[in-house]
PDB file of C-alpha atoms and ligand atoms in Angstrom:
ATOM      1  CA  MET A 291     -33.130-185.355 -33.809  1.00  0.00           C
ATOM      2  CA  ILE A 292     -34.765-186.735 -37.026  1.00  0.00           C
ATOM      3  CA  PRO A 293     -37.947-186.992 -36.900  1.00  0.00           C
ATOM      4  CA  LYS A 294     -39.532-190.566 -37.238  1.00  0.00           C
ATOM      5  CA  SER A 295     -41.512-188.866 -40.373  1.00  0.00           C
ATOM      6  CA  HIS A 296     -38.676-187.839 -42.239  1.00  0.00           C
ATOM      7  CA  PRO A 297     -38.994-189.843 -45.785  1.00  0.00           C
ATOM      8  CA  ARG A 298     -35.045-190.207 -45.491  1.00  0.00           C
ATOM      9  CA  TYR A 299     -35.733-191.685 -41.563  1.00  0.00           C
ATOM     10  CA  GLU A 300     -33.540-195.138 -41.979  1.00  0.00           C
ATOM     11  CA  SER A 301     -30.741-193.511 -44.551  1.00  0.00           C
ATOM     12  CA  LEU A 302     -30.086-190.687 -42.174  1.00  0.00           C
ATOM     13  CA  MET A 303     -30.236-193.053 -38.872  1.00  0.00           C
ATOM     14  CA  ILE A 304     -28.014-195.292 -40.719  1.00  0.00           C
ATOM     15  CA  ARG A 305     -25.848-191.288 -41.130  1.00  0.00           C
ATOM     16  CA  GLU A 306     -25.674-191.163 -37.196  1.00  0.00           C
ATOM     17  CA  LYS A 307     -24.441-194.927 -36.391  1.00  0.00           C
ATOM     18  CA  LEU A 308     -20.988-194.321 -38.579  1.00  0.00           C
ATOM     19  CA  ILE A 309     -21.079-190.212 -37.585  1.00  0.00           C
ATOM     20  CA  ARG A 310     -21.459-191.733 -33.631  1.00  0.00           C
ATOM     21  CA  GLY A 311     -18.783-194.321 -35.060  1.00  0.00           C
ATOM     22  CA  PHE A 312     -16.818-191.680 -35.744  1.00  0.00           C
ATOM     23  CA  GLU A 313     -16.983-189.323 -32.860  1.00  0.00           C
ATOM     24  CA  ARG A 314     -15.885-192.372 -31.175  1.00  0.00           C
ATOM     25  CA  GLY A 315     -13.091-192.568 -32.752  1.00  0.00           C
ATOM     26  CA  ILE A 316     -14.350-196.462 -34.284  1.00  0.00           C
ATOM     27  CA  VAL A 317     -14.366-195.377 -38.137  1.00  0.00           C
ATOM     28  CA  ALA A 318     -11.947-193.534 -40.073  1.00  0.00           C
ATOM     29  CA  LYS A 319     -12.385-190.416 -41.863  1.00  0.00           C
ATOM     30  CA  ALA A 320     -12.719-192.299 -45.393  1.00  0.00           C
ATOM     31  CA  GLY A 321     -14.780-194.573 -43.639  1.00  0.00           C
ATOM     32  CA  LEU A 322     -17.678-191.318 -43.696  1.00  0.00           C
ATOM     33  CA  ILE A 323     -16.663-191.163 -47.494  1.00  0.00           C
ATOM     34  CA  ALA A 324     -16.663-194.314 -48.512  1.00  0.00           C
ATOM     35  CA  HIS A 325     -20.223-195.021 -47.234  1.00  0.00           C
ATOM     36  CA  GLY A 326     -20.833-192.583 -49.450  1.00  0.00           C
ATOM     37  CA  ARG A 327     -20.203-194.323 -52.589  1.00  0.00           C
ATOM     38  CA  GLY A 328     -21.752-197.071 -50.952  1.00  0.00           C
ATOM     39  CA  GLU A 329     -25.168-194.720 -50.377  1.00  0.00           C
ATOM     40  CA  ALA A 330     -25.034-193.910 -53.924  1.00  0.00           C
ATOM     41  CA  PHE A 331     -24.737-197.132 -55.020  1.00  0.00           C
ATOM     42  CA  ASP A 332     -27.890-198.044 -52.777  1.00  0.00           C
ATOM     43  CA  TYR A 333     -29.447-195.833 -54.076  1.00  0.00           C
ATOM     44  CA  LEU A 334     -29.685-197.087 -58.200  1.00  0.00           C
ATOM     45  CA  LEU A 335     -30.717-200.542 -56.410  1.00  0.00           C
ATOM     46  CA  GLY A 336     -33.276-199.212 -54.988  1.00  0.00           C
ATOM     47  CA  GLU A 337     -32.379-199.606 -51.291  1.00  0.00           C
ATOM     48  CA  LYS A 338     -33.841-202.918 -51.144  1.00  0.00           C
ATOM     49  CA  THR A 339     -32.425-206.710 -51.178  1.00  0.00           C
ATOM     50  CA  ILE A 340     -32.434-208.174 -54.890  1.00  0.00           C
ATOM     51  CA  PRO A 341     -32.960-211.270 -55.938  1.00  0.00           C
ATOM     52  CA  GLU A 342     -29.158-211.785 -57.023  1.00  0.00           C
ATOM     53  CA  ALA A 343     -27.906-210.425 -53.470  1.00  0.00           C
ATOM     54  CA  MET A 344     -30.048-213.186 -52.057  1.00  0.00           C
ATOM     55  CA  ARG A 345     -28.753-215.651 -54.186  1.00  0.00           C
ATOM     56  CA  ALA A 346     -24.924-214.740 -52.989  1.00  0.00           C
ATOM     57  CA  ILE A 347     -26.380-214.530 -49.591  1.00  0.00           C
ATOM     58  CA  GLU A 348     -27.546-218.500 -50.226  1.00  0.00           C
ATOM     59  CA  ALA A 349     -23.679-219.021 -51.548  1.00  0.00           C
ATOM     60  CA  ALA A 350     -22.093-217.571 -48.289  1.00  0.00           C
ATOM     61  CA  ALA A 351     -24.198-218.976 -46.143  1.00  0.00           C
ATOM     62  CA  ALA A 352     -23.739-222.489 -47.245  1.00  0.00           C
ATOM     63  CA  THR A 353     -19.635-221.673 -48.379  1.00  0.00           C
ATOM     64  CA  LEU A 354     -19.126-220.067 -44.220  1.00  0.00           C
ATOM     65  CA  ILE A 355     -21.360-223.146 -42.879  1.00  0.00           C
ATOM     66  CA  LEU A 356     -18.424-225.885 -44.589  1.00  0.00           C
ATOM     67  CA  ALA A 357     -15.596-223.182 -44.058  1.00  0.00           C
ATOM     68  CA  LYS A 358     -12.813-225.626 -41.574  1.00  0.00           C
ATOM     69  CA  HIS A 359     -11.368-222.277 -40.290  1.00  0.00           C
ATOM     70  CA  PRO A 360     -13.658-219.166 -41.385  1.00  0.00           C
ATOM     71  CA  VAL A 361     -12.926-216.207 -40.067  1.00  0.00           C
ATOM     72  CA  ILE A 362     -14.974-212.471 -39.906  1.00  0.00           C
ATOM     73  CA  SER A 363     -13.072-209.554 -40.796  1.00  0.00           C
ATOM     74  CA  VAL A 364     -14.076-206.291 -39.044  1.00  0.00           C
ATOM     75  CA  ASN A 365     -13.432-202.797 -40.091  1.00  0.00           C
ATOM     76  CA  GLY A 366     -14.177-199.668 -38.454  1.00  0.00           C
ATOM     77  CA  ASN A 367     -17.919-199.160 -40.906  1.00  0.00           C
ATOM     78  CA  VAL A 368     -18.762-202.351 -39.738  1.00  0.00           C
ATOM     79  CA  ALA A 369     -18.212-202.077 -36.660  1.00  0.00           C
ATOM     80  CA  ALA A 370     -20.321-198.733 -36.479  1.00  0.00           C
ATOM     81  CA  LEU A 371     -23.000-200.387 -38.580  1.00  0.00           C
ATOM     82  CA  VAL A 372     -23.992-204.002 -37.466  1.00  0.00           C
ATOM     83  CA  PRO A 373     -22.459-205.017 -34.066  1.00  0.00           C
ATOM     84  CA  ASP A 374     -24.956-207.075 -33.139  1.00  0.00           C
ATOM     85  CA  GLU A 375     -25.120-208.681 -36.088  1.00  0.00           C
ATOM     86  CA  ILE A 376     -21.955-209.818 -36.498  1.00  0.00           C
ATOM     87  CA  VAL A 377     -21.088-210.796 -33.198  1.00  0.00           C
ATOM     88  CA  GLU A 378     -24.086-212.986 -33.362  1.00  0.00           C
ATOM     89  CA  LEU A 379     -23.229-214.108 -37.180  1.00  0.00           C
ATOM     90  CA  SER A 380     -19.816-214.949 -34.909  1.00  0.00           C
ATOM     91  CA  LYS A 381     -21.394-217.504 -32.375  1.00  0.00           C
ATOM     92  CA  LEU A 382     -23.500-219.026 -34.968  1.00  0.00           C
ATOM     93  CA  ILE A 383     -21.365-219.982 -38.058  1.00  0.00           C
ATOM     94  CA  PRO A 384     -18.790-220.440 -35.231  1.00  0.00           C
ATOM     95  CA  ALA A 385     -15.949-218.101 -36.706  1.00  0.00           C
ATOM     96  CA  PRO A 386     -13.903-215.707 -34.805  1.00  0.00           C
ATOM     97  CA  LEU A 387     -14.281-212.409 -35.324  1.00  0.00           C
ATOM     98  CA  GLU A 388     -10.669-210.543 -36.392  1.00  0.00           C
ATOM     99  CA  ILE A 389     -10.019-206.486 -36.438  1.00  0.00           C
ATOM    100  CA  ASN A 390      -8.151-205.885 -39.688  1.00  0.00           C
ATOM    101  CA  LEU A 391      -8.676-201.850 -40.472  1.00  0.00           C
ATOM    102  CA  PHE A 392      -6.517-200.276 -43.513  1.00  0.00           C
ATOM    103  CA  TYR A 393      -6.126-197.193 -41.403  1.00  0.00           C
ATOM    104  CA  ARG A 394      -4.401-198.330 -38.422  1.00  0.00           C
ATOM    105  CA  THR A 395      -3.710-197.689 -34.959  1.00  0.00           C
ATOM    106  CA  LYS A 396      -4.067-199.039 -31.852  1.00  0.00           C
ATOM    107  CA  LYS A 397      -6.350-196.640 -30.728  1.00  0.00           C
ATOM    108  CA  ARG A 398      -8.892-198.050 -32.520  1.00  0.00           C
ATOM    109  CA  ILE A 399      -8.272-201.456 -32.239  1.00  0.00           C
ATOM    110  CA  GLU A 400      -8.471-200.991 -29.283  1.00  0.00           C
ATOM    111  CA  LYS A 401     -12.240-199.008 -29.117  1.00  0.00           C
ATOM    112  CA  ILE A 402     -13.628-201.270 -31.577  1.00  0.00           C
ATOM    113  CA  LYS A 403     -12.810-204.389 -29.716  1.00  0.00           C
ATOM    114  CA  LYS A 404     -14.384-202.644 -26.398  1.00  0.00           C
ATOM    115  CA  HIS A 405     -16.895-201.838 -28.639  1.00  0.00           C
ATOM    116  CA  LEU A 406     -17.719-205.455 -30.204  1.00  0.00           C
ATOM    117  CA  GLU A 407     -16.835-206.420 -26.577  1.00  0.00           C
ATOM    118  CA  GLU A 408     -20.018-204.132 -25.581  1.00  0.00           C
ATOM    119  CA  HIS A 409     -22.095-205.683 -28.188  1.00  0.00           C
ATOM    120  CA  GLY A 410     -21.245-209.244 -26.861  1.00  0.00           C
ATOM    121  CA  ALA A 411     -18.217-210.418 -28.338  1.00  0.00           C
ATOM    122  CA  SER A 412     -16.092-213.087 -25.879  1.00  0.00           C
ATOM    123  CA  THR A 413     -12.624-213.470 -28.715  1.00  0.00           C
ATOM    124  CA  VAL A 414     -11.504-210.695 -30.914  1.00  0.00           C
ATOM    125  CA  LEU A 415      -8.775-211.358 -33.036  1.00  0.00           C
ATOM    126  CA  GLY A 416      -5.933-208.984 -34.531  1.00  0.00           C
ATOM    127  CA  ILE A 417      -5.277-206.932 -31.174  1.00  0.00           C
ATOM    128  CA  THR A 418      -1.099-208.077 -30.380  1.00  0.00           C
ATOM    129  CA  ASP A 419       1.357-207.300 -31.882  1.00  0.00           C
ATOM    130  CA  ASN A 420       2.579-210.753 -32.768  1.00  0.00           C
ATOM    131  CA  LEU A 421       0.503-210.671 -36.124  1.00  0.00           C
ATOM    132  CA  VAL A 422       2.334-212.050 -39.487  1.00  0.00           C
ATOM    133  CA  THR A 423       2.016-210.400 -42.576  1.00  0.00           C
ATOM    134  CA  ILE A 424       0.006-211.520 -46.604  1.00  0.00           C
ATOM    135  CA  PRO A 425       3.038-210.746 -48.737  1.00  0.00           C
ATOM    136  CA  GLU A 426       2.435-208.481 -51.484  1.00  0.00           C
ATOM    137  CA  LEU A 427       0.260-206.220 -49.924  1.00  0.00           C
ATOM    138  CA  PHE A 428       1.361-202.141 -49.117  1.00  0.00           C
ATOM    139  CA  SER A 429      -1.738-201.310 -46.600  1.00  0.00           C
ATOM    140  CA  GLU A 430      -2.015-201.691 -42.429  1.00  0.00           C
ATOM    141  CA  ARG A 431      -5.013-204.108 -43.584  1.00  0.00           C
ATOM    142  CA  ARG A 432      -1.791-206.905 -44.508  1.00  0.00           C
ATOM    143  CA  LYS A 433      -1.150-206.974 -40.695  1.00  0.00           C
ATOM    144  CA  VAL A 434      -3.160-210.261 -39.839  1.00  0.00           C
ATOM    145  CA  ASP A 435      -3.599-212.997 -36.823  1.00  0.00           C
ATOM    146  CA  PRO A 436      -1.768-216.033 -37.003  1.00  0.00           C
ATOM    147  CA  GLU A 437      -4.566-217.783 -35.153  1.00  0.00           C
ATOM    148  CA  GLY A 438      -7.233-215.908 -37.084  1.00  0.00           C
ATOM    149  CA  ILE A 439      -6.740-214.958 -41.263  1.00  0.00           C
ATOM    150  CA  TYR A 440      -3.969-216.787 -41.617  1.00  0.00           C
ATOM    151  CA  LYS A 441      -5.234-219.841 -41.358  1.00  0.00           C
ATOM    152  CA  ALA A 442      -8.148-219.698 -42.769  1.00  0.00           C
ATOM    153  CA  ASP A 443      -9.676-221.158 -45.445  1.00  0.00           C
ATOM    154  CA  VAL A 444     -13.447-218.823 -45.711  1.00  0.00           C
ATOM    155  CA  VAL A 445     -13.249-215.287 -45.117  1.00  0.00           C
ATOM    156  CA  PHE A 446     -15.559-213.037 -44.457  1.00  0.00           C
ATOM    157  CA  VAL A 447     -14.531-209.839 -45.327  1.00  0.00           C
ATOM    158  CA  PRO A 448     -17.560-207.014 -45.844  1.00  0.00           C
ATOM    159  CA  LEU A 449     -16.600-203.423 -47.400  1.00  0.00           C
ATOM    160  CA  GLU A 450     -13.518-204.449 -48.116  1.00  0.00           C
ATOM    161  CA  ASP A 451     -10.447-202.613 -50.372  1.00  0.00           C
ATOM    162  CA  GLY A 452     -10.079-204.669 -53.193  1.00  0.00           C
ATOM    163  CA  ASP A 453      -5.474-205.108 -52.488  1.00  0.00           C
ATOM    164  CA  ARG A 454      -6.670-207.079 -49.959  1.00  0.00           C
ATOM    165  CA  THR A 455      -9.403-209.221 -51.984  1.00  0.00           C
ATOM    166  CA  GLU A 456      -6.648-210.053 -54.301  1.00  0.00           C
ATOM    167  CA  ALA A 457      -3.508-210.600 -52.068  1.00  0.00           C
ATOM    168  CA  LEU A 458      -6.052-213.130 -50.285  1.00  0.00           C
ATOM    169  CA  ARG A 459      -7.400-215.026 -52.991  1.00  0.00           C
ATOM    170  CA  ARG A 460      -3.765-215.643 -54.332  1.00  0.00           C
ATOM    171  CA  MET A 461      -2.840-216.849 -50.382  1.00  0.00           C
ATOM    172  CA  GLY A 462      -5.661-219.468 -52.010  1.00  0.00           C
ATOM    173  CA  LYS A 463      -8.210-218.679 -49.390  1.00  0.00           C
ATOM    174  CA  ILE A 464     -11.933-218.048 -49.873  1.00  0.00           C
ATOM    175  CA  VAL A 465     -13.480-214.895 -50.019  1.00  0.00           C
ATOM    176  CA  VAL A 466     -16.744-213.742 -49.354  1.00  0.00           C
ATOM    177  CA  THR A 467     -17.836-210.154 -49.352  1.00  0.00           C
ATOM    178  CA  VAL A 468     -20.771-207.383 -48.668  1.00  0.00           C
ATOM    179  CA  ASP A 469     -19.992-204.496 -51.102  1.00  0.00           C
ATOM    180  CA  LEU A 470     -22.523-202.225 -52.919  1.00  0.00           C
ATOM    181  CA  ASN A 471     -20.843-201.508 -55.939  1.00  0.00           C
ATOM    182  CA  PRO A 472     -20.625-204.383 -58.165  1.00  0.00           C
ATOM    183  CA  MET A 473     -18.389-203.353 -60.335  1.00  0.00           C
ATOM    184  CA  SER A 474     -15.628-202.629 -57.555  1.00  0.00           C
ATOM    185  CA  ARG A 475     -11.811-204.436 -57.436  1.00  0.00           C
ATOM    186  CA  THR A 476     -12.878-206.584 -54.057  1.00  0.00           C
ATOM    187  CA  ALA A 477     -16.500-207.397 -56.015  1.00  0.00           C
ATOM    188  CA  ARG A 478     -14.895-208.583 -58.795  1.00  0.00           C
ATOM    189  CA  ALA A 479     -11.796-210.443 -57.106  1.00  0.00           C
ATOM    190  CA  ALA A 480     -14.457-212.327 -54.381  1.00  0.00           C
ATOM    191  CA  ASN A 481     -15.775-215.789 -54.717  1.00  0.00           C
ATOM    192  CA  ILE A 482     -19.147-214.433 -53.344  1.00  0.00           C
ATOM    193  CA  THR A 483     -19.654-210.653 -53.467  1.00  0.00           C
ATOM    194  CA  ILE A 484     -23.557-209.960 -51.966  1.00  0.00           C
ATOM    195  CA  VAL A 485     -24.507-206.520 -53.399  1.00  0.00           C
ATOM    196  CA  ASP A 486     -26.438-205.377 -50.690  1.00  0.00           C
ATOM    197  CA  ASN A 487     -26.231-202.879 -47.400  1.00  0.00           C
ATOM    198  CA  ILE A 488     -24.744-204.440 -44.893  1.00  0.00           C
ATOM    199  CA  VAL A 489     -27.174-203.159 -42.371  1.00  0.00           C
ATOM    200  CA  ARG A 490     -29.676-205.669 -44.732  1.00  0.00           C
ATOM    201  CA  ALA A 491     -27.390-208.048 -45.944  1.00  0.00           C
ATOM    202  CA  ALA A 492     -26.157-209.030 -42.493  1.00  0.00           C
ATOM    203  CA  PRO A 493     -29.526-210.009 -40.772  1.00  0.00           C
ATOM    204  CA  LEU A 494     -30.182-212.046 -43.893  1.00  0.00           C
ATOM    205  CA  LEU A 495     -27.192-214.026 -44.141  1.00  0.00           C
ATOM    206  CA  ILE A 496     -28.137-215.153 -39.888  1.00  0.00           C
ATOM    207  CA  LYS A 497     -31.097-215.673 -41.447  1.00  0.00           C
ATOM    208  CA  ALA A 498     -29.656-218.064 -44.309  1.00  0.00           C
ATOM    209  CA  VAL A 499     -27.073-219.533 -41.957  1.00  0.00           C
ATOM    210  CA  LYS A 500     -30.096-220.669 -39.392  1.00  0.00           C
ATOM    211  CA  LYS A 501     -31.450-222.001 -42.244  1.00  0.00           C
ATOM    212  CA  LEU A 502     -29.104-223.933 -43.400  1.00  0.00           C
ATOM    213  CA  LYS A 503     -26.724-224.995 -40.807  1.00  0.00           C
ATOM    214  CA  ARG A 504     -28.074-228.730 -40.737  1.00  0.00           C
ATOM    215  CA  ARG A 505     -28.356-229.091 -43.489  1.00  0.00           C
ATOM    216  CA  PRO A 506     -26.237-232.524 -44.892  1.00  0.00           C
ATOM    217  CA  GLU A 507     -22.792-231.172 -46.632  1.00  0.00           C
ATOM    218  CA  ASN A 508     -23.714-232.266 -50.475  1.00  0.00           C
ATOM    219  CA  GLU A 509     -26.521-230.321 -50.367  1.00  0.00           C
ATOM    220  CA  LEU A 510     -24.457-227.443 -49.126  1.00  0.00           C
ATOM    221  CA  MET A 511     -21.563-228.205 -51.612  1.00  0.00           C
ATOM    222  CA  LYS A 512     -24.578-227.813 -53.823  1.00  0.00           C
ATOM    223  CA  ILE A 513     -25.535-224.379 -53.553  1.00  0.00           C
ATOM    224  CA  VAL A 514     -21.746-223.411 -53.682  1.00  0.00           C
ATOM    225  CA  ASN A 515     -21.119-225.293 -57.037  1.00  0.00           C
ATOM    226  CA  GLU A 516     -24.183-223.734 -58.554  1.00  0.00           C
ATOM    227  CA  PHE A 517     -23.275-220.037 -57.493  1.00  0.00           C
ATOM    228  CA  ASP A 518     -21.347-218.028 -60.097  1.00  0.00           C
ATOM    229  CA  ASN A 519     -20.319-215.128 -58.672  1.00  0.00           C
ATOM    230  CA  ASP A 520     -18.876-213.622 -62.154  1.00  0.00           C
ATOM    231  CA  LEU A 521     -22.468-214.667 -64.063  1.00  0.00           C
ATOM    232  CA  ASN A 522     -23.974-212.815 -60.848  1.00  0.00           C
ATOM    233  CA  LEU A 523     -22.820-209.585 -60.500  1.00  0.00           C
ATOM    234  CA  ARG A 524     -23.126-209.061 -64.056  1.00  0.00           C
ATOM    235  CA  ASN A 525     -27.176-209.609 -63.565  1.00  0.00           C
ATOM    236  CA  VAL A 526     -26.711-207.265 -61.089  1.00  0.00           C
ATOM    237  CA  VAL A 527     -25.415-204.188 -63.675  1.00  0.00           C
ATOM    238  CA  ARG A 528     -28.538-205.717 -65.989  1.00  0.00           C
ATOM    239  CA  TYR A 529     -30.896-205.423 -63.038  1.00  0.00           C
ATOM    240  CA  LEU A 530     -29.480-201.346 -62.218  1.00  0.00           C
ATOM    241  CA  ARG A 531     -29.075-200.428 -66.111  1.00  0.00           C
ATOM    242  CA  GLU A 532     -33.351-202.120 -66.413  1.00  0.00           C
ATOM    243  CA  ARG A 533     -33.987-199.335 -63.480  1.00  0.00           C
ATOM    244  CA  LEU A 534     -32.560-197.250 -65.091  1.00  0.00           C
ATOM    245  CA  PHE A 535     -34.177-197.818 -67.815  1.00  0.00           C
ATOM    246  CA  GLN A 536     -37.341-198.180 -66.226  1.00  0.00           C
ATOM    247  CA  LEU A 537     -36.992-194.937 -64.734  1.00  0.00           C
ATOM    248  CA  SER A 538     -35.730-193.104 -67.725  1.00  0.00           C
ATOM    249  CA  LYS A 539     -39.170-193.939 -69.296  1.00  0.00           C
ATOM    250  CA  SER A 540     -41.708-192.981 -66.074  1.00  0.00           C
ATOM    251  CA  ARG A 541     -42.455-190.282 -63.424  1.00  0.00           C
ATOM    252  CA  MET A 542     -39.892-189.984 -61.437  1.00  0.00           C
ATOM    253  CA  GLN A 543     -41.278-191.571 -58.016  1.00  0.00           C
ATOM    254  CA  LEU A 544     -39.735-189.288 -54.800  1.00  0.00           C
ATOM    255  CA  MET A 545     -37.143-191.669 -52.773  1.00  0.00           C
TER     256      MET A 545
HETATM  257  O1  LIG B  52     -11.455-198.890 -41.216  1.00  0.00           O
HETATM  258  P1  LIG B  52     -11.063-198.936 -41.878  1.00  0.00           P
HETATM  259  O2  LIG B  52      -9.529-198.240 -41.373  1.00  0.00           O
HETATM  260  O3  LIG B  52     -10.221-200.291 -42.096  1.00  0.00           O
HETATM  261  O4  LIG B  52     -11.605-198.368 -43.165  1.00  0.00           O
HETATM  262  C1  LIG B  52     -12.596-198.807 -43.884  1.00  0.00           C
HETATM  263  C2  LIG B  52     -12.962-197.979 -45.596  1.00  0.00           C
HETATM  264  C3  LIG B  52     -14.667-198.525 -46.045  1.00  0.00           C
HETATM  265  C4  LIG B  52     -12.695-196.593 -45.368  1.00  0.00           C
HETATM  266  C5  LIG B  52     -11.978-199.168 -45.464  1.00  0.00           C
HETATM  267  O5  LIG B  52     -11.809-200.959 -45.541  1.00  0.00           O
HETATM  268  C6  LIG B  52     -11.671-198.430 -47.178  1.00  0.00           C
HETATM  269  O6  LIG B  52     -11.363-196.831 -47.887  1.00  0.00           O
HETATM  270  O7  LIG B  52     -12.440-199.131 -48.586  1.00  0.00           O
HETATM  271  P2  LIG B  52     -13.095-198.995 -50.401  1.00  0.00           P
HETATM  272  O8  LIG B  52     -11.893-198.666 -50.723  1.00  0.00           O
HETATM  273  O9  LIG B  52     -12.837-197.392 -49.779  1.00  0.00           O
HETATM  274  O10 LIG B  52     -13.974-199.355 -49.983  1.00  0.00           O
HETATM  275  C7  LIG B  52     -15.195-199.594 -49.709  1.00  0.00           C
HETATM  276  C8  LIG B  52     -16.574-200.515 -50.378  1.00  0.00           C
HETATM  277  O11 LIG B  52     -17.684-200.810 -49.421  1.00  0.00           O
HETATM  278  C9  LIG B  52     -16.690-199.410 -51.372  1.00  0.00           C
HETATM  279  O12 LIG B  52     -16.971-199.683 -52.072  1.00  0.00           O
HETATM  280  C10 LIG B  52     -18.632-199.406 -50.806  1.00  0.00           C
HETATM  281  O13 LIG B  52     -19.477-199.191 -51.977  1.00  0.00           O
HETATM  282  C11 LIG B  52     -19.372-200.156 -49.826  1.00  0.00           C
HETATM  283  N1  LIG B  52     -19.716-199.507 -48.824  1.00  0.00           N
HETATM  284  C12 LIG B  52     -19.944-198.861 -48.215  1.00  0.00           C
HETATM  285  N2  LIG B  52     -21.382-198.297 -47.448  1.00  0.00           N
HETATM  286  C13 LIG B  52     -21.242-199.866 -47.689  1.00  0.00           C
HETATM  287  C14 LIG B  52     -20.643-200.537 -48.991  1.00  0.00           C
HETATM  288  N3  LIG B  52     -21.371-201.613 -48.714  1.00  0.00           N
HETATM  289  C15 LIG B  52     -22.397-202.604 -48.182  1.00  0.00           C
HETATM  290  N4  LIG B  52     -22.614-202.048 -47.566  1.00  0.00           N
HETATM  291  C16 LIG B  52     -22.639-200.062 -47.525  1.00  0.00           C
HETATM  292  N5  LIG B  52     -22.943-199.942 -45.630  1.00  0.00           N
END
């Protein structure tokens, strides 16, 4: 039991969610390691949503609203960390949820499906054996649902691996991701990268979709067209550089 007064309470509670997810067979072993890498970047960001992430969230919301066939790809970490938010987002846009795993096993798929349903999901794709294969991709993530990611124009893939982002882009899809590492291949290959922790980004994305949902199409198009992912990522790196520079000058604050 972690006391609420612990200075790292929030961060430790997020870890607890993943550990519980792992014990329930939802999170892959490597998912715990992937979270550690994310945490390190979050520490550098100051564990807050920076303006560049807000800009990407707004562009992501506009893109998802404008999409004809948007799909939300769910892996073990996402299911464990933000099940309520991902289900709410799916209903709000609307966009079906598709389970797509790097470490794919039938057992994990079933457990994640049940978990999402317990959190209110009605349709979950990526379950059947009737999946099709993304060309030139060799991980288990190549198997996608013909009614989901395969026919999607926009795919929201938080905490993704680089190979599949690149493969989805080659298939002509618009890829929106959340990744705390602005230098990852996914961050660089996606059309829109939200450099933020999924636990903060998901509720903010819901808020942005609610705000923009009834705006005229041309206004949404303007938001999308004005967003430059490469520039935004470079600004995130500048933000990190500046923060490290400031920290190197002042007395170290405990986080
Ligand atoms: O559930 P599976 O089988 O599909 O496996 C999921 C993992 C995450 C293990 C798999 O996709 C994987 O190995 O991913 P990578 O290549 O390690 O990439 C995960 C990325 O997500 C890394 O760049 C991390 O920095 C980032 N990340 C980790 N935790 C968070 C995060 N980004 C945002 N929020 C987080 N909480």
